[in-house]
XYZ file of C-alpha atoms in Angstrom:
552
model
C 142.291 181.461 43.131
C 144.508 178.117 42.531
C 142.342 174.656 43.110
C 144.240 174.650 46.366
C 143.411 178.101 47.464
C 139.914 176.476 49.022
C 140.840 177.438 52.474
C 139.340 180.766 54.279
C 141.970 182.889 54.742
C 143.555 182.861 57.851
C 143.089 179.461 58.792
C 145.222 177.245 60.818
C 147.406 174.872 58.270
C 146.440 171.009 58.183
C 150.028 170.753 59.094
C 152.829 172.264 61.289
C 156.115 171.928 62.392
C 156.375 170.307 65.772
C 157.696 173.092 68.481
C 161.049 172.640 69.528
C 160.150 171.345 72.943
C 158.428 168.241 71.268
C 161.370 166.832 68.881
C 163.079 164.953 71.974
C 159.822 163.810 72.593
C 158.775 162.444 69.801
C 162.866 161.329 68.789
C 162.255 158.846 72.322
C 159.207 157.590 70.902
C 160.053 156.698 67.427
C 163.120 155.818 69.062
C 161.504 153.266 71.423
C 159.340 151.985 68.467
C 161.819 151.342 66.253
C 164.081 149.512 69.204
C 161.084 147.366 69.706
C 160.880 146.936 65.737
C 164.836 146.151 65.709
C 164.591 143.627 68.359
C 161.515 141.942 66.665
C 163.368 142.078 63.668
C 166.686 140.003 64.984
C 164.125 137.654 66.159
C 162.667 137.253 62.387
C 166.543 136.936 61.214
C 166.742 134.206 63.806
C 163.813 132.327 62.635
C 164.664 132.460 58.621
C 168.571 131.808 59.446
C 167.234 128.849 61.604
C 164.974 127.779 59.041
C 167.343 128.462 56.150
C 170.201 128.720 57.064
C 173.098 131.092 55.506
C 174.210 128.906 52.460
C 172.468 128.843 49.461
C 168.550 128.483 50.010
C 168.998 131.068 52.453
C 170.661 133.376 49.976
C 167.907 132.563 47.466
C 165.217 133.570 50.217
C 167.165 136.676 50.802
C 167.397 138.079 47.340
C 164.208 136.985 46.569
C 162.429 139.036 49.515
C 164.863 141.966 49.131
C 164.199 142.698 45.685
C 160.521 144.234 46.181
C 162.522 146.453 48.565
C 164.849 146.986 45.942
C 162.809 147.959 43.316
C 160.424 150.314 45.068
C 163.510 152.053 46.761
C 164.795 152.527 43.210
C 161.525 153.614 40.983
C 159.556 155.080 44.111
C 160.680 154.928 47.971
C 163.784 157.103 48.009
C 161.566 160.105 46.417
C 158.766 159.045 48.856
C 160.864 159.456 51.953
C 162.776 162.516 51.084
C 160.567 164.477 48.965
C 156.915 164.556 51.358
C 157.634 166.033 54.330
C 159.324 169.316 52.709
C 156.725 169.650 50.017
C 153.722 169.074 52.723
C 154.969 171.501 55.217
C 155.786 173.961 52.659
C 152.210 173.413 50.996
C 150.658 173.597 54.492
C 152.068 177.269 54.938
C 151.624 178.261 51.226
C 147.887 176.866 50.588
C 144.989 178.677 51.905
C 143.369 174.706 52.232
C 146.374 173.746 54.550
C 147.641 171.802 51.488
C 144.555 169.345 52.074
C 143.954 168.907 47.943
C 147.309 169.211 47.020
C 148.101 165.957 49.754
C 144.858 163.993 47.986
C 146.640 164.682 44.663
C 150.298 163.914 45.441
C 149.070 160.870 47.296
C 146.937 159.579 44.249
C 149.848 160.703 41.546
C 151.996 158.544 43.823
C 149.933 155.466 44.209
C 149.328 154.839 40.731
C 153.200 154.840 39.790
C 152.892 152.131 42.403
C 150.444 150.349 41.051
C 152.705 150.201 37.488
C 155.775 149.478 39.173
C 154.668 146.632 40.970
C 152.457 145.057 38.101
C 155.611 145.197 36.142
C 157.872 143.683 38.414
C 155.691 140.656 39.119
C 155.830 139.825 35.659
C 159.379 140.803 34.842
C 160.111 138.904 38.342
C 162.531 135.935 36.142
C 164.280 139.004 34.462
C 164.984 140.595 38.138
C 166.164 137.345 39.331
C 168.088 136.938 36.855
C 169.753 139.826 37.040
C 170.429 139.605 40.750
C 171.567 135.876 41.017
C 172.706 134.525 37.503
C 174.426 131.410 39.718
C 170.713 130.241 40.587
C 169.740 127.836 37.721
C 167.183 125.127 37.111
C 165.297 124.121 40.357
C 166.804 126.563 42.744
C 165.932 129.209 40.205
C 162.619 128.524 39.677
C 162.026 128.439 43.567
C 163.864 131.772 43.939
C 161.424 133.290 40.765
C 158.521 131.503 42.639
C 159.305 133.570 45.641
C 160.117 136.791 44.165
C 156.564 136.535 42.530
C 154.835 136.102 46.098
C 156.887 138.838 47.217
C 156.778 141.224 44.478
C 153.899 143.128 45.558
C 155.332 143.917 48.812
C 156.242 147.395 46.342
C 152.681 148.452 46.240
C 152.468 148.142 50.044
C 155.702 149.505 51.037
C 154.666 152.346 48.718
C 151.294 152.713 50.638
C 153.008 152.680 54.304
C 155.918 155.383 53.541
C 153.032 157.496 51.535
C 150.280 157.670 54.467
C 153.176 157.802 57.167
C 154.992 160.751 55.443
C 151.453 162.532 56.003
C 151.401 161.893 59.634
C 155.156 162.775 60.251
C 154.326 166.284 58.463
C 151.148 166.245 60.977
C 153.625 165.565 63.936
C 152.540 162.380 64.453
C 155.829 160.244 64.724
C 154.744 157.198 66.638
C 152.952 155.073 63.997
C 155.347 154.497 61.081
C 158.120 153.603 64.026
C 155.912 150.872 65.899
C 153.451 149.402 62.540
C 156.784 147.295 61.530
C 156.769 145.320 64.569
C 153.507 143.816 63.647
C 155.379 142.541 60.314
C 157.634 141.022 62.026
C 155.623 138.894 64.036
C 153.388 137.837 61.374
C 157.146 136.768 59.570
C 158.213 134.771 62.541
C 154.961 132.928 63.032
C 154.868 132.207 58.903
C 158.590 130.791 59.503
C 157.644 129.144 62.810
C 155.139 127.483 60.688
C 157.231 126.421 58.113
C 159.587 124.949 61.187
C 157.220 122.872 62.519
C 155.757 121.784 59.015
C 158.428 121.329 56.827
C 161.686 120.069 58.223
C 162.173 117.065 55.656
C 165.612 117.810 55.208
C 165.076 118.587 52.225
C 167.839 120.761 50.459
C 165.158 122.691 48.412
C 161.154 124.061 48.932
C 158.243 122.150 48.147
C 155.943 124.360 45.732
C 153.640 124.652 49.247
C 156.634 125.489 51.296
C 157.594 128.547 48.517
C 153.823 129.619 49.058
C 153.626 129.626 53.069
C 156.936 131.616 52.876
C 156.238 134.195 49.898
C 152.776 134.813 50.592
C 153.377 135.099 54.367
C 156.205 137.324 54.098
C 153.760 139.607 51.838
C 151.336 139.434 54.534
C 153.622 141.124 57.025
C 153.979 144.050 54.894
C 150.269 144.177 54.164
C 149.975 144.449 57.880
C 152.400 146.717 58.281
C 150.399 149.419 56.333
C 146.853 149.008 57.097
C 147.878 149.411 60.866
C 148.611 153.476 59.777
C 144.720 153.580 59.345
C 143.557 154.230 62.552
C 146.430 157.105 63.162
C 145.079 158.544 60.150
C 141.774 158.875 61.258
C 142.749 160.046 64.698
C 144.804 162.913 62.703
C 141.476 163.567 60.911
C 143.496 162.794 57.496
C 140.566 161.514 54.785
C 142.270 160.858 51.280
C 139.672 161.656 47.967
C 141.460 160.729 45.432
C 142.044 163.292 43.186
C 143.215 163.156 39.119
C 143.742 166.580 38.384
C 147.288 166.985 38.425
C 147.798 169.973 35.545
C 148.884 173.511 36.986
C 148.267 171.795 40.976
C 151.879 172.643 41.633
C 153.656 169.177 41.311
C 156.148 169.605 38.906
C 158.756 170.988 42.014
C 158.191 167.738 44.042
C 158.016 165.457 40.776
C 161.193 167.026 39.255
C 163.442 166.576 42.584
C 161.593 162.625 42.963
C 163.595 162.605 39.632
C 166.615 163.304 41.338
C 166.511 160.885 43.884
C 165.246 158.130 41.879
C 168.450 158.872 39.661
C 170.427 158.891 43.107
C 168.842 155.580 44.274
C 169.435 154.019 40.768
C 173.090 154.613 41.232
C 172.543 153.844 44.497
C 171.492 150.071 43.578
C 174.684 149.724 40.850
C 176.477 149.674 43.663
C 174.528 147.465 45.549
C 173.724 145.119 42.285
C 177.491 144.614 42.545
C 177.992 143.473 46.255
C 174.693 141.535 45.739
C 176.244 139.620 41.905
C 180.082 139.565 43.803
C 179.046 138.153 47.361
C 176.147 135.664 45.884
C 179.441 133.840 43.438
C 181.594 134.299 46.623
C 178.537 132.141 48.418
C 178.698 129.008 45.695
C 182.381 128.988 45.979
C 182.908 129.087 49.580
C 179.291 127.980 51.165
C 178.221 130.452 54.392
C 180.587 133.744 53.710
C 177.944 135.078 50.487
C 174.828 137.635 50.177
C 172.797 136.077 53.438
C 175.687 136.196 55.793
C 176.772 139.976 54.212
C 173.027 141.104 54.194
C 172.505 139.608 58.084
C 175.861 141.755 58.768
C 174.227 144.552 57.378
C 170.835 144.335 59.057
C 172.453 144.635 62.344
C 175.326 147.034 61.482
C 172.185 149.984 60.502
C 170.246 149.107 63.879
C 171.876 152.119 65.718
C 171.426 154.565 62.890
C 167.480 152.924 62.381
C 166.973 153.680 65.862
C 168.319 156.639 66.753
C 169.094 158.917 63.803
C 166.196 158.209 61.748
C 163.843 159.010 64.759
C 165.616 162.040 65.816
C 165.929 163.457 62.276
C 162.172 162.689 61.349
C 161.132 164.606 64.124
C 163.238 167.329 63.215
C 162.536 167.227 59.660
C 159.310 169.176 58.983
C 160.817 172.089 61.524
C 164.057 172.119 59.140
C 161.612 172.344 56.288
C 159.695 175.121 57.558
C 162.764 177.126 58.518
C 164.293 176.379 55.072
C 160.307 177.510 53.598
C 161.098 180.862 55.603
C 164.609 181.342 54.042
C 166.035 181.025 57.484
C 169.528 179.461 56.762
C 171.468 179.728 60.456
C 168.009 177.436 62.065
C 168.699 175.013 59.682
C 172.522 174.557 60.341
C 171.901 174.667 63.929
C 169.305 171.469 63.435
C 171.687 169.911 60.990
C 174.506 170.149 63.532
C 172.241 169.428 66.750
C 171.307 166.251 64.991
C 175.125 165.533 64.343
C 175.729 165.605 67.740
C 172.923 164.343 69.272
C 173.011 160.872 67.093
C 176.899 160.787 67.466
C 176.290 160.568 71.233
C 174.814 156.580 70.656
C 176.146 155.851 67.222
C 179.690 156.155 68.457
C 179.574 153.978 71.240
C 177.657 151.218 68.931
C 179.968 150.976 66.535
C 182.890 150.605 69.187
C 180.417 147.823 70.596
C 180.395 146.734 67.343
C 183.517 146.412 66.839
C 184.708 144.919 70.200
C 181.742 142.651 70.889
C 181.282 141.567 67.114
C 181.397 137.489 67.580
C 179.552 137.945 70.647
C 176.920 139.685 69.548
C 176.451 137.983 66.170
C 176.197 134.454 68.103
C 173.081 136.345 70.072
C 171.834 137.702 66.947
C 171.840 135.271 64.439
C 174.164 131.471 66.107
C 170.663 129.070 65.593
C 169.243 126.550 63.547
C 171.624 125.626 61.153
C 173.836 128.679 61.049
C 177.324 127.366 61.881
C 180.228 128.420 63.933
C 182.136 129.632 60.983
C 179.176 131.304 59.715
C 179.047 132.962 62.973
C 182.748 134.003 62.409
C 182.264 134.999 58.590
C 178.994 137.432 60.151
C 180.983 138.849 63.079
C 183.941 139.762 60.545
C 181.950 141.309 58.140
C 180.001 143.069 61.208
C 183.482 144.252 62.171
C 184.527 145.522 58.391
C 181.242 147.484 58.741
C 181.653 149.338 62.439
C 184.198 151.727 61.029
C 181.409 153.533 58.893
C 178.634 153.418 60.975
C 179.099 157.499 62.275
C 179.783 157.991 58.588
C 176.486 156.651 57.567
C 174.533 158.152 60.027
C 176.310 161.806 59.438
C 175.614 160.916 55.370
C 171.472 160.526 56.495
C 171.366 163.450 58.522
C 173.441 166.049 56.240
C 171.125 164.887 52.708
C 168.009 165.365 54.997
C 169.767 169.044 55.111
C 169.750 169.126 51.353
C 165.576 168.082 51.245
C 164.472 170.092 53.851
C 165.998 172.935 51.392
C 163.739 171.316 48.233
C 167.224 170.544 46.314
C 167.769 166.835 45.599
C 169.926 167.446 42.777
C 173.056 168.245 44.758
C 172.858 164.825 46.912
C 172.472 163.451 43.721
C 175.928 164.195 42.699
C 177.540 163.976 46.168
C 175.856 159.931 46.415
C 178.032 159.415 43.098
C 181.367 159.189 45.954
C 179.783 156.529 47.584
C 178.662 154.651 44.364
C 182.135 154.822 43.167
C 183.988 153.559 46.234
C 181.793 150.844 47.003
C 181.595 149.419 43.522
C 184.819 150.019 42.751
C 186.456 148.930 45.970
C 184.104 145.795 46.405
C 185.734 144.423 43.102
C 189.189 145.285 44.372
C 187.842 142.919 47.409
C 186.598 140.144 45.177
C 189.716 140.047 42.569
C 192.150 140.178 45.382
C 191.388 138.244 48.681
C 191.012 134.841 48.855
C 186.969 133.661 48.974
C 187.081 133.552 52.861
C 187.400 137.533 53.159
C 186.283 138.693 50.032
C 182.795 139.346 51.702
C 184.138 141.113 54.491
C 186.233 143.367 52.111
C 183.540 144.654 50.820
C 181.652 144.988 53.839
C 185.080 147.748 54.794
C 184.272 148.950 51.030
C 180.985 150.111 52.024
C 182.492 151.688 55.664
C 185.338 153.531 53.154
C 182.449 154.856 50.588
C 180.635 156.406 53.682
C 183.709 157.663 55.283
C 184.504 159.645 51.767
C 181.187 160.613 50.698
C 180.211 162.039 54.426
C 183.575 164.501 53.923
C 182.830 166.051 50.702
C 178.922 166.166 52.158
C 179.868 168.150 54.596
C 182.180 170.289 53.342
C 179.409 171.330 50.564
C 176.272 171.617 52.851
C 178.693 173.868 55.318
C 179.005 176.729 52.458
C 175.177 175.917 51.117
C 174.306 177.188 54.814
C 176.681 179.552 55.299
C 178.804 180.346 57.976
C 178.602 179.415 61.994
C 177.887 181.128 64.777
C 181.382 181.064 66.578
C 180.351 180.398 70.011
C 179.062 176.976 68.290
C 180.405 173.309 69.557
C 181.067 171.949 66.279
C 180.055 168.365 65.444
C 183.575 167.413 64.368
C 184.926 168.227 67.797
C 182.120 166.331 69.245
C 183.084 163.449 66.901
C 186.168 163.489 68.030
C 186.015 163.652 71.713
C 183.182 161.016 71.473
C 186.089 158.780 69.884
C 188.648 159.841 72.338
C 186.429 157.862 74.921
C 185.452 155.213 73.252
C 188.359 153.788 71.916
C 189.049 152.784 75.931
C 185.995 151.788 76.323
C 186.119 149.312 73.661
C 188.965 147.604 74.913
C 187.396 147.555 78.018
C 184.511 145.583 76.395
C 186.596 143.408 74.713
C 187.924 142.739 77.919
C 184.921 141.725 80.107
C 182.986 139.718 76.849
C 186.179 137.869 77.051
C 186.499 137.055 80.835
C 182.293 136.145 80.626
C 182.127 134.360 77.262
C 182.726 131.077 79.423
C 179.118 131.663 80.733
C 177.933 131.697 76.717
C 176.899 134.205 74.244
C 174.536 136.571 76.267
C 176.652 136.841 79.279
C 179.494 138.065 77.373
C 178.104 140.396 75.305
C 175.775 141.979 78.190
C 179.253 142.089 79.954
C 181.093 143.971 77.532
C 178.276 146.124 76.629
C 177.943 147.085 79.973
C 181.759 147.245 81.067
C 181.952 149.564 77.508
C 178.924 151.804 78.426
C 180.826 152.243 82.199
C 183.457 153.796 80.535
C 182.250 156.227 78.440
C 180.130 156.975 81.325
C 183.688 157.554 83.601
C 184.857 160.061 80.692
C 181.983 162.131 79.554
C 182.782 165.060 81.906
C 186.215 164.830 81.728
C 186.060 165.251 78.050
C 183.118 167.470 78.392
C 180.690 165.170 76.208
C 177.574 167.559 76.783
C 175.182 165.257 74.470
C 176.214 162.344 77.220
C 176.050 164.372 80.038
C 172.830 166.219 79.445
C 171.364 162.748 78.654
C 172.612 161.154 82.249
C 171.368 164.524 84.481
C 168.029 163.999 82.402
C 167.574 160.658 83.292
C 168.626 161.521 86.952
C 165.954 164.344 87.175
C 163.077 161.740 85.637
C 164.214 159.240 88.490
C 164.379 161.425 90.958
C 160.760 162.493 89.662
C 159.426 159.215 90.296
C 160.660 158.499 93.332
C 159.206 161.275 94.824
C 155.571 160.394 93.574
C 156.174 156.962 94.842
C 156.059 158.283 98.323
């Protein structure tokens, strides 16, 4: 008997797949979490832009607080996030202790690579700037090192929140790791309402207390952010021991594929080190169209796929990974596909939103403080550059999540290398060939091209891993494409009211367009015979109809 095998046999497994009737459940509620998170988080945007602004403190405050992120993405996170669930629910149905030790272990193995990473980084923080943002020197730079030490061990903590809320997604317990981020982003916007009301000298730079409040409080959020998983922990009845003896426990599978993906997030980031050198010279040359207005572009451009693919694949995820556990192929296409669909249904009709209500909806997101109009115009450009790719990004996270649930993260490995490629390559095409004003926003439509070419081969090579279809299937690329076919007129449409409204400011024309766009697709979901649309809209009738007859 293995140290696992401590488990009487025949006992129910510490974890199991949720049943299919609870994934839309538990999608809506991770779903309605992370809207609420999203929401929160334009609000935080808000308050740093306002406090910042988008020139070149801003962008120093942005690549100083998005390096942790960085950095435990790269050495850690990506292997966190893919790599748990599968190995959990597979130990779960293998392990005779419903995978109890082999969780304490994995956990512990985990956290200490933390711990290293993070005590590194603090003290390599002026190398990492460095790296980064070579423009920043003398007193900028030091503030910018300042903050990436304060914010350097938001690593450990990010670590320590994807960890324990892996464990309760392969529990089915959805709801925790969706809503805990809102709390971080309240404790960010009262640190930077703070710093509002404390520390508007006009001062170009940050006094030594001013780098503190922000660094420190911007750590704090993340802190937060994972002790609140403690009490869903303990409701799960989840106690961690930590445990040290890792020899012949069965972790070499799950450490050798966290290889893989670190190696895919590492090429991941040479991409991303690129935009981040590129668009941060772009930003001293021509002030308010560099890294902060590209990265506040970005933050709202992955809302739709935060939202609504993430939560719908998470909840599907440990039921892929116990059909893939079982061998059974055709269940795992049919989730792959039924989570193309399903996400295509919203992610479609944002990114036409996107893309017809782009200045509109960057003025409500971001137009305050001392964000100008033309920064407002460089953001809704790039925001525009990005809309293309958005279904492309969200197929890209759904199809990989194919790949995990199957325990192979070497083949997304090489597939990732298309997007690398593009995006690096294409970004410097953007940079050496259009003038400073749109060299941003080329490689903002760099990024949208990488997706668009590394989502086709993607598919193409998960479609043979799974083998063939069942031909009384809807595929997703006729879904796709229909889903298109009716939003393309509902854009305009959009466009259309947002422009009639925008006399009434900001709000009134993007709540205009948005609604004259969702009226539209609406009108043509039968006619085209959207079923994802259509199913949704009866649903929601039924539930209304529901309550109105308990009302009475």
């Amino acid at each position: 008997m293995t140290a696992t095998d401590t488990r009487p046999a025949g006992a129910a497994p510490a974890t199991a797949p949720p049943p299919k009737g609870s994934v839309l459940r538990s999608g809506a509620l991770m779903a309605a979490g992370s809207l609420v998170s999203r929401a929160t988080g334009f609000v935080r945007s808000a308050v740093v832009l306002a406090a910042l602004g988008s020139e070149l403190l801003g962008d120093g405050y942005a690549v100083a607080n998005t390096v942790p992120n960085i950095i435990y993405m790269l050495l850690v996170g990506g292997a966190l996030n893919a790599v748990f669930v599968p190995e959990l629910v597979r130990a779960a149905r293998e392990h005779r202790d419903g995978g109890a030790a082999y969780t304490d272990r994995l956990l512990t193995a985990c956290t200490a690579a933390l711990l290293l990473v993070t005590a590194t980084a603090v003290l390599a923080a002026p190398l990492i700037v460095e790296a980064y943002a070579p423009e920043y020197t003398g007193a900028p730079r030091d503030t910018v090192v300042a903050l990436a030490r304060f914010c350097l061990p938001q690593i450990l903590f990010y670590g320590l929140f994807t960890l324990l809320g892996q464990v309760l997604n392969a529990r089915g317990r959805f709801g925790a790791m969706m809503w805990t981020p809102v709390l971080n982003n309240l404790v960010v916007v009262a640190v930077f309402g703070l710093f509002l009301y404390l520390s508007r000298t006009g001062s170009a730079g940050l006094t030594a207390a001013e780098t503190r409040l922000l660094g420190l409080g911007t750590t704090a959020g993340i802190v937060i952010q994972a002790l609140a998983l403690v009490p869903s922990l303990r409701a799960a009845r989840f106690r961690w021991r930590p445990r040290f003896d890792w020899r012949g426990s069965g972790l070499t599978r799950p450490l050798r594929n966290a290889g893989w993906l670190v190696a895919l997030v590492f090429t991941n980031q040479i991409a991303y080190w690129v935009v981040t050198r590129l668009s941060t010279t772009v930003g001293h040359r021509a002030a308010g169209y560099g890294y902060s207005a590209y990265s506040s572009a970005y933050q709202l451009w992955v809302v739709p796929q935060g939202i609504i693919t993430v939560s719908l694949v998470t909840a599907l995820m440990p039921r892929m990974s116990a059909a893939a556990a079982d061998g059974d192929l055709a269940s795992v296409r049919e989730d792959v596909s039924y989570a193309l669909r399903s996400s295509a249904a919203l992610v479609i009709p944002a990114a036409a939103l996107f893309a017809a209500l782009a200045p509109w909806v960057v003025d409500c997101a971001a137009g305050y403080g001392d964000v100008t109009p033309a920064g407002v115009a460089a953001m809704a450009g790039m925001l525009i550059a990005f809309a293309p790719g958005l279904l492309a990004y969200s197929a890209q996270y759904v199809m990989a999540r194919g790949f995990y649930a199957l325990s192979d993260a070497r083949t997304p490995f090489f597939l990732n290398l298309v997007v690398v490629a593009l995006n690096a390559g294409l970004s410097c095409a953007a940079y050496l060939l259009l003038p400073a004003r749109w060299a941003v926003t080329g490689m903002a439509a760099a990024t949208s091209l990488a997706f668009m070419g590394s989502a086709a081969v993607t598919a193409r090579t998960l479609s043979r891993r799974l083998g063939p279809r069942a031909r009384h299937r809807t595929t997703a690329l006729s879904t796709h494409l229909r889903l298109a076919g009716a939003c393309l007129p509902a854009a305009a449409a959009g466009y259309g009211a947002a422009r009639a409204a925008e006399g009434l400011g900001a709000f009134a024309a993007a709540g205009a367009g948005t609604a004259a766009l969702a009226l539209v697709v609406v009108l043509l979901a039968r006619p085209l015979r959207l079923a994802e649309i259509t199913d949704l809209l009866d649903s929601l009738r039924r539930k209304v109809g529901r309550n109105r007859e308990e009302s009475t």
